[in-house]
Coordinates of C-alpha atoms in Angstrom, one line a residue:
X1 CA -31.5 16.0 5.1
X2 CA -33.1 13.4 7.2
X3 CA -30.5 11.3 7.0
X4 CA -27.9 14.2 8.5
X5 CA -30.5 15.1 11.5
X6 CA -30.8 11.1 12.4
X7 CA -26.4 10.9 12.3
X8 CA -26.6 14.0 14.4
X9 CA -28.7 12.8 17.0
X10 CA -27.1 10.1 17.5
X11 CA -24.8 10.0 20.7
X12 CA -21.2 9.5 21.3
X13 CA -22.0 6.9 24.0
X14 CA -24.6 4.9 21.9
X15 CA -21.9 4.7 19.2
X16 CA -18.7 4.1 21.9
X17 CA -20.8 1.2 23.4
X18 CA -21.6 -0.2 19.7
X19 CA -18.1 0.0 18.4
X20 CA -16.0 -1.6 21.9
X21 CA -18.8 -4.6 21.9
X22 CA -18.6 -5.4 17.8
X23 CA -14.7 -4.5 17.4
X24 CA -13.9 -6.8 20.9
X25 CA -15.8 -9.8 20.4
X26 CA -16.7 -10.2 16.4
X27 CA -12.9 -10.3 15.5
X28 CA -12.5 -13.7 16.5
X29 CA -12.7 -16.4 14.2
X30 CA -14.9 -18.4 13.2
X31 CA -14.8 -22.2 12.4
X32 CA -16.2 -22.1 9.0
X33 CA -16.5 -19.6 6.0
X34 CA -20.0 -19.9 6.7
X35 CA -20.2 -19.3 10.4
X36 CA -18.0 -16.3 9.6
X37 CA -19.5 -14.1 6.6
X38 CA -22.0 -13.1 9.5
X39 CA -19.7 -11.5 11.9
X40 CA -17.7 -10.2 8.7
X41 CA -20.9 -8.3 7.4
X42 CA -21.9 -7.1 10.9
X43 CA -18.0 -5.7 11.4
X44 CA -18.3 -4.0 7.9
X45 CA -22.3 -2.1 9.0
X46 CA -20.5 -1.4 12.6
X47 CA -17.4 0.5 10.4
X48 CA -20.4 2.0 7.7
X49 CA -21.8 3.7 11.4
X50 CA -18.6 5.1 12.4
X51 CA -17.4 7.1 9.5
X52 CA -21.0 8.2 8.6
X53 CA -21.5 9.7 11.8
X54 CA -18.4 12.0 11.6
X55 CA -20.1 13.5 8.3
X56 CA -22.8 14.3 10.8
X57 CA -20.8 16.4 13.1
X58 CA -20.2 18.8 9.5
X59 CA -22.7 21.9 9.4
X60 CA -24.5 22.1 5.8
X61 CA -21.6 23.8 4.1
X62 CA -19.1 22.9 5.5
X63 CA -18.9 19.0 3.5
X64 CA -16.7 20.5 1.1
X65 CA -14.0 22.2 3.3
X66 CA -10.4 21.7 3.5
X67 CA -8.9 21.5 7.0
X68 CA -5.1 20.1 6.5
X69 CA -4.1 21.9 3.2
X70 CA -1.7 18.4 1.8
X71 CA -5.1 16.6 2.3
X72 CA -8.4 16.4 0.2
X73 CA -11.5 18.0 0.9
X74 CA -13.4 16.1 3.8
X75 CA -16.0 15.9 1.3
X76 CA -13.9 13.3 -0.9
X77 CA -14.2 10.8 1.8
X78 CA -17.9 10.2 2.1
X79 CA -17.4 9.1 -1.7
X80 CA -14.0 7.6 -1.2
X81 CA -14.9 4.7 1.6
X82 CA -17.7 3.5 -0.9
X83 CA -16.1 3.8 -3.8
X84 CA -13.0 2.3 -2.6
X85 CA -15.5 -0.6 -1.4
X86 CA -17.6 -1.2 -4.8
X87 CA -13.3 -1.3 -6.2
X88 CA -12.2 -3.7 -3.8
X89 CA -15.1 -6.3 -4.2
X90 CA -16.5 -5.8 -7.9
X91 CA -14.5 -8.4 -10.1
X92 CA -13.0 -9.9 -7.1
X93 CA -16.3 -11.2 -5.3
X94 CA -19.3 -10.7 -7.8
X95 CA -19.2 -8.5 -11.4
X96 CA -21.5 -6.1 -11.5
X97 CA -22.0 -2.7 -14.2
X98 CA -21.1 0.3 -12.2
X99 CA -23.5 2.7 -11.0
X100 CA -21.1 5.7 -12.0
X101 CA -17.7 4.9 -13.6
X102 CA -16.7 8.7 -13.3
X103 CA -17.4 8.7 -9.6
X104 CA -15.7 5.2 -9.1
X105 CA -12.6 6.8 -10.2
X106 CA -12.7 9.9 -8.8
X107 CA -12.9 8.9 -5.3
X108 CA -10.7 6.1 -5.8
X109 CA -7.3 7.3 -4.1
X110 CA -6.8 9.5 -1.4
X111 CA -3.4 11.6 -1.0
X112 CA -0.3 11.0 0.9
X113 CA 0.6 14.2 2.4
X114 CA 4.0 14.9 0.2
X115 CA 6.2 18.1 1.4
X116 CA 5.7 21.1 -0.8
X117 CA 3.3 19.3 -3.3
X118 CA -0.4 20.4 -2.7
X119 CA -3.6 20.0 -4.0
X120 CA -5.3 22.5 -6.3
X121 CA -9.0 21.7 -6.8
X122 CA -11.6 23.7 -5.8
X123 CA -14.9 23.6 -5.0
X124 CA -16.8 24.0 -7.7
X125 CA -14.7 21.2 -9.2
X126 CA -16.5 18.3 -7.2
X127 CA -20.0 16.8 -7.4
X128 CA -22.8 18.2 -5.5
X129 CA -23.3 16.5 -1.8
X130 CA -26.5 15.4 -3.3
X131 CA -25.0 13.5 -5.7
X132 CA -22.3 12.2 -3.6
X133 CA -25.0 10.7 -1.6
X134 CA -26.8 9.2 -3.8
X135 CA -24.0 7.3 -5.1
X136 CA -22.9 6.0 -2.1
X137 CA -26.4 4.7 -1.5
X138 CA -26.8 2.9 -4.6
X139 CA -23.0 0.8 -4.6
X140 CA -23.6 0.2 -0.8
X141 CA -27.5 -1.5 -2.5
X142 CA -25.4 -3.5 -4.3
X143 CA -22.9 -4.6 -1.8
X144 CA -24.6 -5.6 0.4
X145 CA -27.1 -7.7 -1.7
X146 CA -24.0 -9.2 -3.4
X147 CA -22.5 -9.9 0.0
X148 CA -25.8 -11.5 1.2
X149 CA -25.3 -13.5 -1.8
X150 CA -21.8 -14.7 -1.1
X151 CA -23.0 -15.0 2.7
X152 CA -25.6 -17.3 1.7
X153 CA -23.1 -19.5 -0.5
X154 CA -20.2 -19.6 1.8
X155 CA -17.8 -17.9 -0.5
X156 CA -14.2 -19.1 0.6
X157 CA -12.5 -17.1 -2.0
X158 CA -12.4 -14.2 -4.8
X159 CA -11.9 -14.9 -8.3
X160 CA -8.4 -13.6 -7.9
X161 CA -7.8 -16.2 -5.2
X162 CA -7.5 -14.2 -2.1
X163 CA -9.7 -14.9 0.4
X164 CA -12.9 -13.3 0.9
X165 CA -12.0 -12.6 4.5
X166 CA -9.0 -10.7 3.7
X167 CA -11.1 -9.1 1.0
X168 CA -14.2 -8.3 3.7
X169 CA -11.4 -7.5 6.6
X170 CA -9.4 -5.0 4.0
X171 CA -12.6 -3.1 3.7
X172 CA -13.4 -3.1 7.2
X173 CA -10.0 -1.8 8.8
X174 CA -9.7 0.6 5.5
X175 CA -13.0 2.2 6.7
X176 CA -12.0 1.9 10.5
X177 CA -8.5 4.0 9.8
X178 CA -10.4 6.6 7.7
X179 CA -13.1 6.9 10.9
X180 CA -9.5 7.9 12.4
X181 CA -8.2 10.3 9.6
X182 CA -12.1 11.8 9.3
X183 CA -11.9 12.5 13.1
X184 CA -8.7 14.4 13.1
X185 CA -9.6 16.1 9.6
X186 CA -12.6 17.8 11.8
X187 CA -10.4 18.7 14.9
X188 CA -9.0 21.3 12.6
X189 CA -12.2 22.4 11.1
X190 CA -12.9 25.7 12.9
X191 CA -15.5 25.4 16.1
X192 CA -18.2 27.1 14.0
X193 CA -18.5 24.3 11.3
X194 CA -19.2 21.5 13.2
X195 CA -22.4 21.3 15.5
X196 CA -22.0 21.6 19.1
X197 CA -20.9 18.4 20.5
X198 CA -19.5 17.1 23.9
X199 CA -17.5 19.9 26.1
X200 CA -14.0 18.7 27.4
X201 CA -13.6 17.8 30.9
X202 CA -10.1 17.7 32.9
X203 CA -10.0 16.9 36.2
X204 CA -8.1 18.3 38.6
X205 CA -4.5 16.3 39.2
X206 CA -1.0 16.5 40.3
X207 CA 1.6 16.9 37.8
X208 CA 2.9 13.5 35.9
X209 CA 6.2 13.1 37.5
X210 CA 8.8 12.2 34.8
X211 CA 10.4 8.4 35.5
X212 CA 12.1 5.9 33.5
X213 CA 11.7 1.8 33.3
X214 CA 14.5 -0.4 32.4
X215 CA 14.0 -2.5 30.5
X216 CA 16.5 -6.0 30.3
X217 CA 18.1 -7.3 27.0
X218 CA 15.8 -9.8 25.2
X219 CA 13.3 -10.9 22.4
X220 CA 10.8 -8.7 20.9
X221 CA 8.0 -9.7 18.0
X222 CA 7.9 -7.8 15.0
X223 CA 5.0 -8.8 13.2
X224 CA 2.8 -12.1 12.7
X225 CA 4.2 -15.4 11.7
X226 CA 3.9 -16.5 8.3
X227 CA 1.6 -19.4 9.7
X228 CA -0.6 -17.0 11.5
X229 CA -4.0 -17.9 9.5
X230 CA -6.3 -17.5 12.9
X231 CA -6.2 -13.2 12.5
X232 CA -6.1 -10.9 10.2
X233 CA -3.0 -8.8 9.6
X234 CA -2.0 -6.4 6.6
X235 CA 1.0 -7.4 4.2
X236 CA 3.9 -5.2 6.1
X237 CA 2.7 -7.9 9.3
X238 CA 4.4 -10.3 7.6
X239 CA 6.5 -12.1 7.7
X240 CA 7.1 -11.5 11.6
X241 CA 10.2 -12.2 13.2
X242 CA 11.7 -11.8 16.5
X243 CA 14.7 -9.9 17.3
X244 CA 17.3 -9.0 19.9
X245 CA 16.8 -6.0 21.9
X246 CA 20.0 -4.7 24.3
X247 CA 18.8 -3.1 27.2
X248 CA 17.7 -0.1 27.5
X249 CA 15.6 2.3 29.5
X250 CA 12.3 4.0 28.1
X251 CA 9.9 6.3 29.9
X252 CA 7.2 5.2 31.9
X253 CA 4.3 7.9 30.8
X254 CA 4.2 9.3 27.4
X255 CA 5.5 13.1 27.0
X256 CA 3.1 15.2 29.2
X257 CA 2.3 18.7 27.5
X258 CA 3.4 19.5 30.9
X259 CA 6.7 18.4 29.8
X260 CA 6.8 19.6 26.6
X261 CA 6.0 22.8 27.5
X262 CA 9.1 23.2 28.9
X263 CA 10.9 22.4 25.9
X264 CA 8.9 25.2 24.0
X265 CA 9.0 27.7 26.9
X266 CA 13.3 27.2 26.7
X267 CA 13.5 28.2 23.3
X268 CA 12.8 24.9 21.7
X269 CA 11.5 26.1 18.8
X270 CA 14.3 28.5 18.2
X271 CA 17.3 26.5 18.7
X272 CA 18.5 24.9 15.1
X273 CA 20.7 22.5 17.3
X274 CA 17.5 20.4 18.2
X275 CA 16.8 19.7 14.4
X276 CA 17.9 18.4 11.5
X277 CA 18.4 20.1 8.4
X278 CA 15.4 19.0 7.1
X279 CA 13.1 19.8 9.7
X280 CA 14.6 22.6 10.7
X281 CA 14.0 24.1 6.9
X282 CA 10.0 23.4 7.5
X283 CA 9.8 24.9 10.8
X284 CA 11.2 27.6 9.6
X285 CA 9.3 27.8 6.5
X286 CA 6.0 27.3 8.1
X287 CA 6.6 29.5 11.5
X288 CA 5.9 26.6 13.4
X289 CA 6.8 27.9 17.3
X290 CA 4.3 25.2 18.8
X291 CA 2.2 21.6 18.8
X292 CA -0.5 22.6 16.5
X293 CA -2.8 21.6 18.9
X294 CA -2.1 24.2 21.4
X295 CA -2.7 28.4 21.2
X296 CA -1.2 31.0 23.6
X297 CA -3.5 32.8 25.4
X298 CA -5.1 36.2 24.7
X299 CA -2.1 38.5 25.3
X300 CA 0.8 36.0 24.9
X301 CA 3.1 36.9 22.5
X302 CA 4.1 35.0 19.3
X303 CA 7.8 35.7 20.1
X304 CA 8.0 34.5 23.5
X305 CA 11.0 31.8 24.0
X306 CA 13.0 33.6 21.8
X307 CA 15.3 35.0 24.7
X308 CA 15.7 31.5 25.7
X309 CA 17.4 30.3 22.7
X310 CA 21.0 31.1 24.5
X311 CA 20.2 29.5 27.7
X312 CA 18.1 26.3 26.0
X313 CA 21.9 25.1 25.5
X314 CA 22.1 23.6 28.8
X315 CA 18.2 23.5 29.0
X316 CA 16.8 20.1 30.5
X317 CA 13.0 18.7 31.0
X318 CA 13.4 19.5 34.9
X319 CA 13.4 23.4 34.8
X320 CA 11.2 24.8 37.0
X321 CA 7.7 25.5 34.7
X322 CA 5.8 26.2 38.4
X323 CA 4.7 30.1 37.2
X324 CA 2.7 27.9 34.2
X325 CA 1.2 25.8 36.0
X326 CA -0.4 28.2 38.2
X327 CA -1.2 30.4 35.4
X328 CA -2.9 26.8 33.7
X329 CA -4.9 26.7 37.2
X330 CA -6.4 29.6 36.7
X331 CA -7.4 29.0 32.9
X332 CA -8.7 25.1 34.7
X333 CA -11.1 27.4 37.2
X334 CA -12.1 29.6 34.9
X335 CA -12.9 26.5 32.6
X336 CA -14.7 24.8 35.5
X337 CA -16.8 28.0 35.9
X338 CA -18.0 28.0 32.4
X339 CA -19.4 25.1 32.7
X340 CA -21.7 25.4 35.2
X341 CA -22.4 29.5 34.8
X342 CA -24.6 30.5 32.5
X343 CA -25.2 30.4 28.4
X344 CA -23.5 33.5 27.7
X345 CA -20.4 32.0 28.8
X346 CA -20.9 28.6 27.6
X347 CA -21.7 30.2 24.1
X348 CA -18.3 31.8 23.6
X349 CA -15.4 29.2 23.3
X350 CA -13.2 31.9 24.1
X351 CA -15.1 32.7 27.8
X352 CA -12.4 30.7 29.6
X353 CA -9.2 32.7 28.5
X354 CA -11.0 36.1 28.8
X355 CA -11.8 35.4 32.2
X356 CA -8.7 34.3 33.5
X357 CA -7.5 37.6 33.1
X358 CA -3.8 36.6 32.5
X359 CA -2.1 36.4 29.1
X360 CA 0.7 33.9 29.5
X361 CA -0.9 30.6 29.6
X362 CA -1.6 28.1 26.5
X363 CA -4.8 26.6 25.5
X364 CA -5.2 23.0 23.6
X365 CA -8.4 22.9 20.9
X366 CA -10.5 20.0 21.3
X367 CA -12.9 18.5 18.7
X368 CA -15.6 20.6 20.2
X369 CA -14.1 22.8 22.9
X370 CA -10.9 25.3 23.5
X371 CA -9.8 24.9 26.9
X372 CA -6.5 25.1 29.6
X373 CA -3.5 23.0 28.3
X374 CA -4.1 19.8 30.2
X375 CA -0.4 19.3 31.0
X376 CA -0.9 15.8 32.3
X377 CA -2.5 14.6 28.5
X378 CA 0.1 13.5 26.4
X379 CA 1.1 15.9 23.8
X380 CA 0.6 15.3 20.1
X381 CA 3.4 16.4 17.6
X382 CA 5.3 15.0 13.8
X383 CA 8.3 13.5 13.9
X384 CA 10.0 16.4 13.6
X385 CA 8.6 17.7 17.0
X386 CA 9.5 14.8 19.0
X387 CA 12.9 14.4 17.9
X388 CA 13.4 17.8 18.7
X389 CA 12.6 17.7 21.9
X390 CA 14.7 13.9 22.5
X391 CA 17.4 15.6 21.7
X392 CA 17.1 18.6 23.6
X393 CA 16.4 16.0 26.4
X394 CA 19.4 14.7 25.8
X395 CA 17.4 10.9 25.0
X396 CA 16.2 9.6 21.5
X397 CA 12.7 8.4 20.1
X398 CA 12.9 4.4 20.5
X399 CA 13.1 1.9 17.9
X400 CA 10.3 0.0 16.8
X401 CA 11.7 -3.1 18.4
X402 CA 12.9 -1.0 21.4
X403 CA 9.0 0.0 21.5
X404 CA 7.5 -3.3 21.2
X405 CA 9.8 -5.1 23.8
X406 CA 8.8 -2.6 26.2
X407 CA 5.0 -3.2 25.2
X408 CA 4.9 -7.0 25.5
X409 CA 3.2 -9.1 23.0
X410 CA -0.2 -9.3 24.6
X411 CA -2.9 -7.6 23.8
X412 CA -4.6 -4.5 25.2
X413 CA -8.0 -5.1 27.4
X414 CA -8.4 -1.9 28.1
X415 CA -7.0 1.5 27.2
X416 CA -8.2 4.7 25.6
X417 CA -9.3 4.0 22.4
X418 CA -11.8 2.6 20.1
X419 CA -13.9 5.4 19.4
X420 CA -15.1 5.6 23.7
X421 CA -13.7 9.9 23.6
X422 CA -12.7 12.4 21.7
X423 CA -10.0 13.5 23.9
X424 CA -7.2 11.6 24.9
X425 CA -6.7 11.6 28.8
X426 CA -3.7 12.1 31.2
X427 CA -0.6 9.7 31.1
X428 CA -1.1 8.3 34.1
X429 CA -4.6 7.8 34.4
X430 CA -5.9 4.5 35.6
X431 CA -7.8 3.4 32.3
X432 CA -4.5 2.4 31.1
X433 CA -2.9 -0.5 30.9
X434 CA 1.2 -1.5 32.6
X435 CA 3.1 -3.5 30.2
X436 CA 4.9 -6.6 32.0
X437 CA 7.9 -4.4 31.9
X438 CA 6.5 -1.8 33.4
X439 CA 5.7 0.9 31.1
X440 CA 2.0 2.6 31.3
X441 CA -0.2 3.4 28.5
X442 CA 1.4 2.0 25.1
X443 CA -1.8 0.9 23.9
X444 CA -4.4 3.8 22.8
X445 CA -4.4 7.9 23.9
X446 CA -2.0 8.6 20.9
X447 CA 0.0 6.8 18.6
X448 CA 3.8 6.6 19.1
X449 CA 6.5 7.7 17.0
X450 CA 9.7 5.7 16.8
X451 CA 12.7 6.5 14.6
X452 CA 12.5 3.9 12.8
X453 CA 11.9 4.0 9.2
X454 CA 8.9 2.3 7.4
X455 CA 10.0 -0.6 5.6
X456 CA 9.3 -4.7 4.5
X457 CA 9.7 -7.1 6.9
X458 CA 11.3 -10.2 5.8
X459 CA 8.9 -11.9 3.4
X460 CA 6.7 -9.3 2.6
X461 CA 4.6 -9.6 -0.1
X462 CA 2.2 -7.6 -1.0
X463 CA -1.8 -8.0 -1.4
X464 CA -3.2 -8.5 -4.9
X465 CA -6.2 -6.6 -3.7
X466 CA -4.3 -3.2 -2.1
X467 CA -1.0 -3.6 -4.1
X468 CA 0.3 -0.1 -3.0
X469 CA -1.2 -0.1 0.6
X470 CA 2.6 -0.5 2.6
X471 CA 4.9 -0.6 -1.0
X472 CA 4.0 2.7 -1.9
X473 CA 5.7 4.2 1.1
X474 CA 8.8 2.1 1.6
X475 CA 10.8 4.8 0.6
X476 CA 12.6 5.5 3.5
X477 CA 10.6 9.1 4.2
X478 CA 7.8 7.5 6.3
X479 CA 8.4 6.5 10.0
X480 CA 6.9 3.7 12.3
X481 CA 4.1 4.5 14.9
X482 CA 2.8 2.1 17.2
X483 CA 0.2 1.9 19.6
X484 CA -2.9 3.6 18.7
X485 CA -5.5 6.9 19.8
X486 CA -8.5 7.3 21.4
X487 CA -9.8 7.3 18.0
X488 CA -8.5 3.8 16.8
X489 CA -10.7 0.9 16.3
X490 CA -9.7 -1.8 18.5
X491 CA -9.2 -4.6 16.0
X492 CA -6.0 -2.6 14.7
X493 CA -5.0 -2.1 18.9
X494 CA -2.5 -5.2 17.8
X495 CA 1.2 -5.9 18.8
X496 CA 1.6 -6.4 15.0
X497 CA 0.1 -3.3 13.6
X498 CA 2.6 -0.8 12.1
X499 CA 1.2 2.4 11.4
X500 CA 3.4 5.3 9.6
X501 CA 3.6 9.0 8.9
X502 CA 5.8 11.5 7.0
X503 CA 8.1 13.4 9.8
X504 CA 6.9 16.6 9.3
X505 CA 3.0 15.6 9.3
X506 CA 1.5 17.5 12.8
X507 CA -2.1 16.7 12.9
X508 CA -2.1 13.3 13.9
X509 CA -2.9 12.2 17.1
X510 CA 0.4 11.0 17.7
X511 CA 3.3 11.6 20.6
X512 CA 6.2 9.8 21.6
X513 CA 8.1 8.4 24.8
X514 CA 11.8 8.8 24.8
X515 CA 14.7 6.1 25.0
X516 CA 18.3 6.7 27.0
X517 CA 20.3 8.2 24.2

């Protein structure tokens, strides 16, 4: 267990500083094959560190729980990342005998969550963690003795002809979205199986004040351009093309909780009008009344907002949601109290709601904490959530090319990602970056939905190495999300990256900005 108590000690800042230096300045490219098979291997041990310290944050028996019920254990991803590695690379870079054929094949694929269709494994159906271990130690011996290898000869390409920085960079962002997936995989695991980690801090602000940017008719990038050989990019990057945009106006901030609150607290929830069929079927089917992310307080009941269903016809984001906010100042004081009273308080990660004394207030889980609904963080919801609310709005979820001419084409400096937090921060806050158009915060603190719907781009053609990577899911049930989270490495915090989700998939961190309808 040495190994866990090392990963456990390690802090979030020593691993925030490690990942913004070696994401930020080894992406670039390097002159030769030589020159960059260095940077390569250094990018692939800075990845290794952050998805092995999320196993840390796991209590002993907690390795093989199952948070999200249309994913796998977390368990099967301290085998998959290795396995999918010693996949990728064997017969493509060097040909080695596997360590473990069995286990090279049953960590190979994760699972798309698929509506209805869940798995059924249990427990006792997977190796010991032991085991796991131990395999991953002795394919990651061979990597990276093989890679030294290739290193040392200045390997251009794999025997399949692809290049070996595709192959080394495929590996790298693989492992970089899964230190993403890993992270919210644990947000759900119950405060009791993880060790105690940072507490959640929200400082004190106004309320986010609504607004809208316009945005002018023009050009906006989708993609890379075939002849873009200087960066990486995966296969639904290309072939980029530029389009025409009408104008349009977009919010400035994303959707506040603040905001969305208001939409829940009118009967949002309730209202069949603000869905379609589809969605409307799962809500229903699941009881879904709120952003899984959020609770109601001790005393609220689970039927509240169901008077407003009536009056949400002519509901707007505008209402007045003043009681709320003073009841979320209290929960804030009470929160700020905790932290500096004394352990019995700090013990309990209910002590904030008990005290407040009031039972008509929300709270949001953290990774390590439960505390006030921060109103001014941006709230995280599916598809299904956000379109709800757009509509009740009376706006729409922007298109992906609505989206990216808002964003620009350059590239984020700075921004809430990269692994720096755990928790996103408000909408507003200064950390983020303004878009040339205007628009605040499109890069990092949650991804984006759009409406629209995950497909090719003109050209596309898929890897030889990860055939089913983007193909797999061009089946019109998956939609665009751009930007990124606070827990997205900052390689894939690119205009080009296209990221997508099933609509009725709630755990990501993911929100949305609305478009005029």
């Amino acid at each position: 267990m040495q190994v866990l108590q090392t990963l456990r000690i390690q802090s979030a800042a020593d691993h925030a500083g490690l990942s913004i230096w070696s994401e930020r300045e080894m992406t670039k490219t390097s002159p030769t094959p030589r020159d960059a098979w260095p940077l390569l291997l250094a990018r692939l041990d800075h990845a290794r560190a952050a998805t092995d310290s999320l196993f840390g944050l796991l209590v002993d028996d907690a390795f093989y729980d199952r948070t999200i019920a249309e994913r796998h254990r977390i368990g099967f991803y301290r085998g998959h990342l290795d396995a999918f590695d010693w996949n990728l690379f064997n017969g493509r870079l060097f040909d080695r005998a596997s360590v473990n054929p069995a286990h090279d094949r049953l960590f190979a694929f994760g699972i798309d969550p698929i509506d209805g269709q869940l798995p059924s494994d249990s427990v006792s159906d997977w190796p010991a963690r032991a085991e796991v271990e131990q395999y991953c130690c002795a394919v990651r011996e061979i990597i990276d003795g093989e890679l030294r290898r290739c290193a040392h000869a200045g390997v251009v390409d794999g025997a399949a002809g692809e290049s070996a920085a595709r192959l080394l960079n495929v590996a790298i962002e693989h492992r970089l979205m899964h230190a993403e997936t890993l992270a919210y995989l644990l947000h759900q695991l119950p405060l009791d199986r993880k060790v105690e980690g940072p507490r959640s801090f929200v400082p004190d602000a106004p309320r986010v004040e609504p607004s809208m940017v316009e945005i002018p008719a023009g050009r906006a990038r989708l993609g890379m351009p075939a002849d873009a050989t200087s960066a990486f990019g995966w296969c639904n990057e290309f072939d980029g093309l530029d389009v025409d945009v009408p104008a349009f106006s977009i919010d400035t901030y994303m959707v506040s909780n603040g905001a969305f609150l208001a939409f829940v607290e009118a009967g949002g929830y309730r209202n069949p009008a603000y869905w379609s069929e589809a969605d409307w079927a799962w809500r229903e089917a699941n009881g879904i009344e709120h952003p899984v992310f959020w609770r109601r307080a001790r005393g609220e009941r689970e039927d509240r907002g169901v008077h407003g269903v009536g009056a949400a016809q002519g509901a707007h984001p505008s209402r007045d949601v003043e009681d709320a906010h003073e009841a979320h100042a209290r929960l804030a004081a009470a929160n700020e109290a905790r932290s500096d009273g004394g352990a019995s308080d700090s013990a309990r990660p209910n002590a904030a709601i008990e005290a407040s004394g009031e039972g008509t207030a929300w709270t949001f889980v953290t990774m390590f904490d439960e505390i006030a609904l921060p109103l001014n963080w941006p709230v995280y919801v599916s598809y299904a959530e956000a379109s709800a609310y757009a509509r009740w709005a009376g706006k729409q979820l922007p298109s992906e090319a609505q989206w990216q001419r808002a964003a620009g084409a350059r590239h984020a400096h700075h921004g809430n990602f990269d692994f720096a937090y755990f928790d996103p921060m408000a909408v507003d806050a200064d950390l983020h970056e303004r878009s040339e158009a205007g628009v605040v915060g499109m890069w990092g603190n949650g991804w984006e939905w759009t409406r629209t719907t995950f497909g090719p781009l003109p050209g596309f053609e898929a890897f030889e190495c990860y055939p089913g990577y983007s193909a797999n899911f061009f089946d019109g049930e998956h939609y665009v999300l751009k930007g990124g989270s606070m827990r997205t490495a900052s390689c894939m915090i690119r205009p080009s990256f296209r990221n997508w989700f099933q609509p009725r998939y709630p755990y990501v961190y993911a929100g949305f900005r609305c478009v005029d309808a």
